[in-house]
mmCIF file of C-alpha atoms in Angstrom:
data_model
loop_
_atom_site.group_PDB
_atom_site.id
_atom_site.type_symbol
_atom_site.label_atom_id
_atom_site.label_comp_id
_atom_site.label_asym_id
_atom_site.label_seq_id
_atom_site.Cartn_x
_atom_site.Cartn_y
_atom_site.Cartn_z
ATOM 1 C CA UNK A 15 -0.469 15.710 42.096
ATOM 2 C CA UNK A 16 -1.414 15.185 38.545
ATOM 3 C CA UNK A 17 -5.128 15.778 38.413
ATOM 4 C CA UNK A 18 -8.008 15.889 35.901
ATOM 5 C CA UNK A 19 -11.292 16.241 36.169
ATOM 6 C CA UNK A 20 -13.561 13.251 34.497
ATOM 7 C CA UNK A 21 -16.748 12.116 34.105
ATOM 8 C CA UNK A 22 -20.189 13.481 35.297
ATOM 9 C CA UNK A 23 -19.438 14.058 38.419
ATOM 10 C CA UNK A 24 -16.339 15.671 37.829
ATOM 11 C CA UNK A 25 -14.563 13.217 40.438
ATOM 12 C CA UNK A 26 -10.766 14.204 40.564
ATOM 13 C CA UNK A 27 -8.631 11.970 38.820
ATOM 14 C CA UNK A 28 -4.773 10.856 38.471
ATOM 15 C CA UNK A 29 -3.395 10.845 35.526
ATOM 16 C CA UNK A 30 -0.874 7.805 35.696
ATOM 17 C CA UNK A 31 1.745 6.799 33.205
ATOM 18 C CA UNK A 32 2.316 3.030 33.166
ATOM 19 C CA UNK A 33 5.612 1.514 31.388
ATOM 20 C CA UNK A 34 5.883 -2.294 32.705
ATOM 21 C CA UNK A 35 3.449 -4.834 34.461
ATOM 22 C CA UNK A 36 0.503 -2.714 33.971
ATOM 23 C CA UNK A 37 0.344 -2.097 30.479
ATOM 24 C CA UNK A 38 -1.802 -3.712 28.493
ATOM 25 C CA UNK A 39 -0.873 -7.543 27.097
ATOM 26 C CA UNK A 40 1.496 -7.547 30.308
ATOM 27 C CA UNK A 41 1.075 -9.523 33.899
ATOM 28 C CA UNK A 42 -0.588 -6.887 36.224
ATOM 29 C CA UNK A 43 -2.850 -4.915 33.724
ATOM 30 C CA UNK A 44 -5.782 -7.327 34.751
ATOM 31 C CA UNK A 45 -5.330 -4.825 38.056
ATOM 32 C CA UNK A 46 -6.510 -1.980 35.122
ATOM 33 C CA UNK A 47 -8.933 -3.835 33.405
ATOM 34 C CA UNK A 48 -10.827 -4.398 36.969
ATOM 35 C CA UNK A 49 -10.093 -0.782 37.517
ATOM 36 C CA UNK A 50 -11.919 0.218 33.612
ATOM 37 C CA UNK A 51 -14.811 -2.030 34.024
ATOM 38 C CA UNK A 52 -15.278 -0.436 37.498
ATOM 39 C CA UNK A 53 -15.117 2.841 36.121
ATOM 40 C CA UNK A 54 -12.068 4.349 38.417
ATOM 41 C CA UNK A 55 -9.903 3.953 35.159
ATOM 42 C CA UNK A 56 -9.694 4.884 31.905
ATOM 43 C CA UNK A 57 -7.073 4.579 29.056
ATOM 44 C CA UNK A 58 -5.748 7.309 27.514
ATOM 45 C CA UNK A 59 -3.784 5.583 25.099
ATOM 46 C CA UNK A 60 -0.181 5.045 23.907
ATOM 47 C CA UNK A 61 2.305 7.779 25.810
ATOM 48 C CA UNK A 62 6.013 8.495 26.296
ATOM 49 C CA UNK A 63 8.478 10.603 28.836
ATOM 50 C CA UNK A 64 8.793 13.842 27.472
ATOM 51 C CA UNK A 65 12.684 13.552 28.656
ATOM 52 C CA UNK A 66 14.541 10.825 29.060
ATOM 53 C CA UNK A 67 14.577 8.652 32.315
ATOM 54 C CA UNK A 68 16.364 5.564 32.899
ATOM 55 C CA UNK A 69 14.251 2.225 32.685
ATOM 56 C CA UNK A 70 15.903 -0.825 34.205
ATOM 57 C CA UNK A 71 14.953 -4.449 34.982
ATOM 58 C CA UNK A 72 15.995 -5.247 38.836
ATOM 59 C CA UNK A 73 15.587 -8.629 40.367
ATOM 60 C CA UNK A 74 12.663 -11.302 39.174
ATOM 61 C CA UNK A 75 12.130 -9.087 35.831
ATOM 62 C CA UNK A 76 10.912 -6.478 37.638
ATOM 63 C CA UNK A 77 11.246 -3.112 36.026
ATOM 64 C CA UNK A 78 11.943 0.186 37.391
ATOM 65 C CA UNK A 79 11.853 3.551 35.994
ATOM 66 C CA UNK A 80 14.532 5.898 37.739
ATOM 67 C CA UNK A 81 13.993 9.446 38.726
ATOM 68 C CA UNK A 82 17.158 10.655 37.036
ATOM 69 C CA UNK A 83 15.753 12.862 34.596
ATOM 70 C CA UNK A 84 17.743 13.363 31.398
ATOM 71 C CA UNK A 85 19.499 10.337 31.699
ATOM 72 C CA UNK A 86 18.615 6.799 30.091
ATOM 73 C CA UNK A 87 16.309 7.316 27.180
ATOM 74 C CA UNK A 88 12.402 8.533 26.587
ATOM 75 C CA UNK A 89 10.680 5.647 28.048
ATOM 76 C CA UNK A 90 7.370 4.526 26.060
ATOM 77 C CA UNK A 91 4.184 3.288 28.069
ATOM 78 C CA UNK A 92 0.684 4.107 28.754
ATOM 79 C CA UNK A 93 -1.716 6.937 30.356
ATOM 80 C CA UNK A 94 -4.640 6.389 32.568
ATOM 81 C CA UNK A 95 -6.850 8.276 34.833
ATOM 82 C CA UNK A 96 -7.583 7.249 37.721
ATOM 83 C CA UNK A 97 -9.943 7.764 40.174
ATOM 84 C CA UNK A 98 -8.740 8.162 44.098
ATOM 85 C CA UNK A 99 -10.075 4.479 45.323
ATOM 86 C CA UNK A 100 -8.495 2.683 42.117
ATOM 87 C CA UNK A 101 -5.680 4.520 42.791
ATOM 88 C CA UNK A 102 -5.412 3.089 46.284
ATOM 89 C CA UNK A 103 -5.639 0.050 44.730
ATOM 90 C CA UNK A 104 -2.699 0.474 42.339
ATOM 91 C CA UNK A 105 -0.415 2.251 44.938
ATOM 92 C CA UNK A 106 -1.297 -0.926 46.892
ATOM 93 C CA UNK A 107 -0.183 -3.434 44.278
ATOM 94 C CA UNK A 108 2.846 -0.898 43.750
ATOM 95 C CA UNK A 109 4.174 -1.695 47.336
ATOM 96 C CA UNK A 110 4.184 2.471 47.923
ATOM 97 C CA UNK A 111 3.565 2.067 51.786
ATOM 98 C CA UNK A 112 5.969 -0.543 51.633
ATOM 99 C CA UNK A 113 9.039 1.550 50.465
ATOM 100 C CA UNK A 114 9.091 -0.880 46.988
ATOM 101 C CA UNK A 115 8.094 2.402 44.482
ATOM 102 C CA UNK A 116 6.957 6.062 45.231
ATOM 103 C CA UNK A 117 4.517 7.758 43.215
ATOM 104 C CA UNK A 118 6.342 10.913 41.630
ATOM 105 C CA UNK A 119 5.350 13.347 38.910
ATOM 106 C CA UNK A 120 6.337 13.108 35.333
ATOM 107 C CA UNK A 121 5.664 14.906 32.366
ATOM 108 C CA UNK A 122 4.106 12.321 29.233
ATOM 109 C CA UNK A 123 3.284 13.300 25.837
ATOM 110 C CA UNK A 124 0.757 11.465 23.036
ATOM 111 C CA UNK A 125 2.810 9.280 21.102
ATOM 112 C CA UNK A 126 3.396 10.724 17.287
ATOM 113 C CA UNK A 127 2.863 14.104 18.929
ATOM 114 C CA UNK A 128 -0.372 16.497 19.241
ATOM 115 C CA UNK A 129 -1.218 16.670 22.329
ATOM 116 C CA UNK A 130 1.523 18.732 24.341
ATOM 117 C CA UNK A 131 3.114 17.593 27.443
ATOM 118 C CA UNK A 132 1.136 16.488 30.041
ATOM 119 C CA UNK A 133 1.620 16.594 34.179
ATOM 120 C CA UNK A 134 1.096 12.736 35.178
ATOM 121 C CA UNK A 135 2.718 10.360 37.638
ATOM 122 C CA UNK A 136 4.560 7.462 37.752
ATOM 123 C CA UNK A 137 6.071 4.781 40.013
ATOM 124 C CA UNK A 138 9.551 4.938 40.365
ATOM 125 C CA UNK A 139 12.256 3.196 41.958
ATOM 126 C CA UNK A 140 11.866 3.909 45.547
ATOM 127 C CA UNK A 141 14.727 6.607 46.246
ATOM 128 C CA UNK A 142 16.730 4.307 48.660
ATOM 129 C CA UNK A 143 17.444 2.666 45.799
ATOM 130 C CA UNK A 144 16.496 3.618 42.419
ATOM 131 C CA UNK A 145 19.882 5.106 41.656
ATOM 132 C CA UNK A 146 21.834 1.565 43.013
ATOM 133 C CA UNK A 147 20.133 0.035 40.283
ATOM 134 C CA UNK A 148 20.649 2.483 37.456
ATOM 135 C CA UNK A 149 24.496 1.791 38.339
ATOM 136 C CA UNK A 150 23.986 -2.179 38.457
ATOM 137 C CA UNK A 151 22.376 -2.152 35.029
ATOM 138 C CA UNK A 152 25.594 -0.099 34.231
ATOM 139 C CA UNK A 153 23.763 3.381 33.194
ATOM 140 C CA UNK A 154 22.454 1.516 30.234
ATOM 141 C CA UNK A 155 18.410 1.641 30.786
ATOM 142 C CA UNK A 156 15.436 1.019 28.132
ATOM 143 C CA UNK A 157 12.710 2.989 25.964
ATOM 144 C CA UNK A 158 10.467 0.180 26.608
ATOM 145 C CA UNK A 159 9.700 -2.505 28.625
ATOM 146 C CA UNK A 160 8.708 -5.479 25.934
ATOM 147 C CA UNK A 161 7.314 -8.879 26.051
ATOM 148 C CA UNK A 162 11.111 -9.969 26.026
ATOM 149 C CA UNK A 163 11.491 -8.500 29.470
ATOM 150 C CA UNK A 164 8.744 -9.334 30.600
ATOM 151 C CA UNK A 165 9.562 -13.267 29.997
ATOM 152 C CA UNK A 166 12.313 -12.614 32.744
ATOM 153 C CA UNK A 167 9.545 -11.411 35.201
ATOM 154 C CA UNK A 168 8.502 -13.617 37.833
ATOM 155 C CA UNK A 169 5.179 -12.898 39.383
ATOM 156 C CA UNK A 170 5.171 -12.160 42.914
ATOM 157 C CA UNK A 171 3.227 -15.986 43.906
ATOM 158 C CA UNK A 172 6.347 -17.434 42.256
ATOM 159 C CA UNK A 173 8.935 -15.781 44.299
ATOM 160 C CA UNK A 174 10.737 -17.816 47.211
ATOM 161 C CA UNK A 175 8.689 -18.159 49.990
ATOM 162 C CA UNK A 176 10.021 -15.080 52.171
ATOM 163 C CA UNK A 177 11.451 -13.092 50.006
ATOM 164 C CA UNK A 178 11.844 -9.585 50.891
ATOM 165 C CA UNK A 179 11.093 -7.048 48.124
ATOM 166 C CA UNK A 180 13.459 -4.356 49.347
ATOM 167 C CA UNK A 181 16.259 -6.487 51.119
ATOM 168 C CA UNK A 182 16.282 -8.299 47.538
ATOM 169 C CA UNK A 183 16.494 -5.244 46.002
ATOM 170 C CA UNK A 184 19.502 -3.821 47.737
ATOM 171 C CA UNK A 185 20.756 -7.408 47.929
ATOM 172 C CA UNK A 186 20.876 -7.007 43.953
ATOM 173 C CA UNK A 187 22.076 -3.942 43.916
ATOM 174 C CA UNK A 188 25.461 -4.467 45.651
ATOM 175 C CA UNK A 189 25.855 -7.542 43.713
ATOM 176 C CA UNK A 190 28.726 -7.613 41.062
ATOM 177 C CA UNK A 191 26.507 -6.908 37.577
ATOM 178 C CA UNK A 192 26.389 -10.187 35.444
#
């Protein structure tokens, strides 16, 4: 695990590398701002991948980063540390216990350079089927997830009633691409 140590206390702390929902201007970074004013976040500003990694939209606008190192392209986002009860609140919201994304590590650097790579995590694709949808989108992923995506992404309150996250998923995935 990705670890620093922060603050007075010297509490350990995740460093976490957002690229969709949770970055800042986007629909779930309220979750961070609650997390910042709490104090079990901070922002460490703008980072990217250090190699490239696929970055794909899925069903609803929901994006996906792939753990395919190498391919797709250097994804940009953002850094934060996080302390361990805000990030039991993010893996929460992340559907980790749920089999939606896993927490993996991934190596970020400061954008425009300067401050070396840097051991973080991020949430990926869940491994049942974070390659399915790198094929779907056709091997053709992003370097950033942008307000244009994110006007595809519908929040989870306006999903149908009963839809499952991971049957949708795969449902998606062995659909014929559009």
């Amino acid at each position: 695990m990705a670890t620093t140590m922060a603050g007075d206390h010297h509490h350990r702390r995740s460093l976490i590398f957002t690229y969709g929902t949770l970055k800042r201007g986007f629909p779930n970074h309220p979750l961070m701002e609650d997390l910042i004013l709490a104090g079990d976040a901070a922002s460490l500003g703008p980072h990217a991948t250090h190699l490239p990694h696929p970055l794909v939209l899925g069903p609803f606008g929901i994006p996906f980063l792939v753990d395919l190192p190498g391919r797709g392209h250097r994804v940009r986002g953002e850094l934060f540390s996080v302390s361990p009860r805000g990030l039991a609140r993010v893996d929460e919201l992340e559907g980790v216990g749920r089999g939606h994304y896993e927490r993996l590590p991934v190596k970020v650097e400061a954008e425009g350079g300067g401050g070396g790579v840097v051991e973080a995590e991020a949430y990926f694709a869940h491994a049942s089927f974070g390659e399915g949808l790198w094929r779907r989108r056709g091997e053709v992923g992003m370097s950033e997830y942008t307000r244009e995506c994110a006007g595809e992404y519908v929040r989870r309150s306006e999903r149908p009633k009963g839809w499952s996250f991971v049957e949708g998923v795969r449902e998606f995935v062995s659909s014929s691409s559009d």
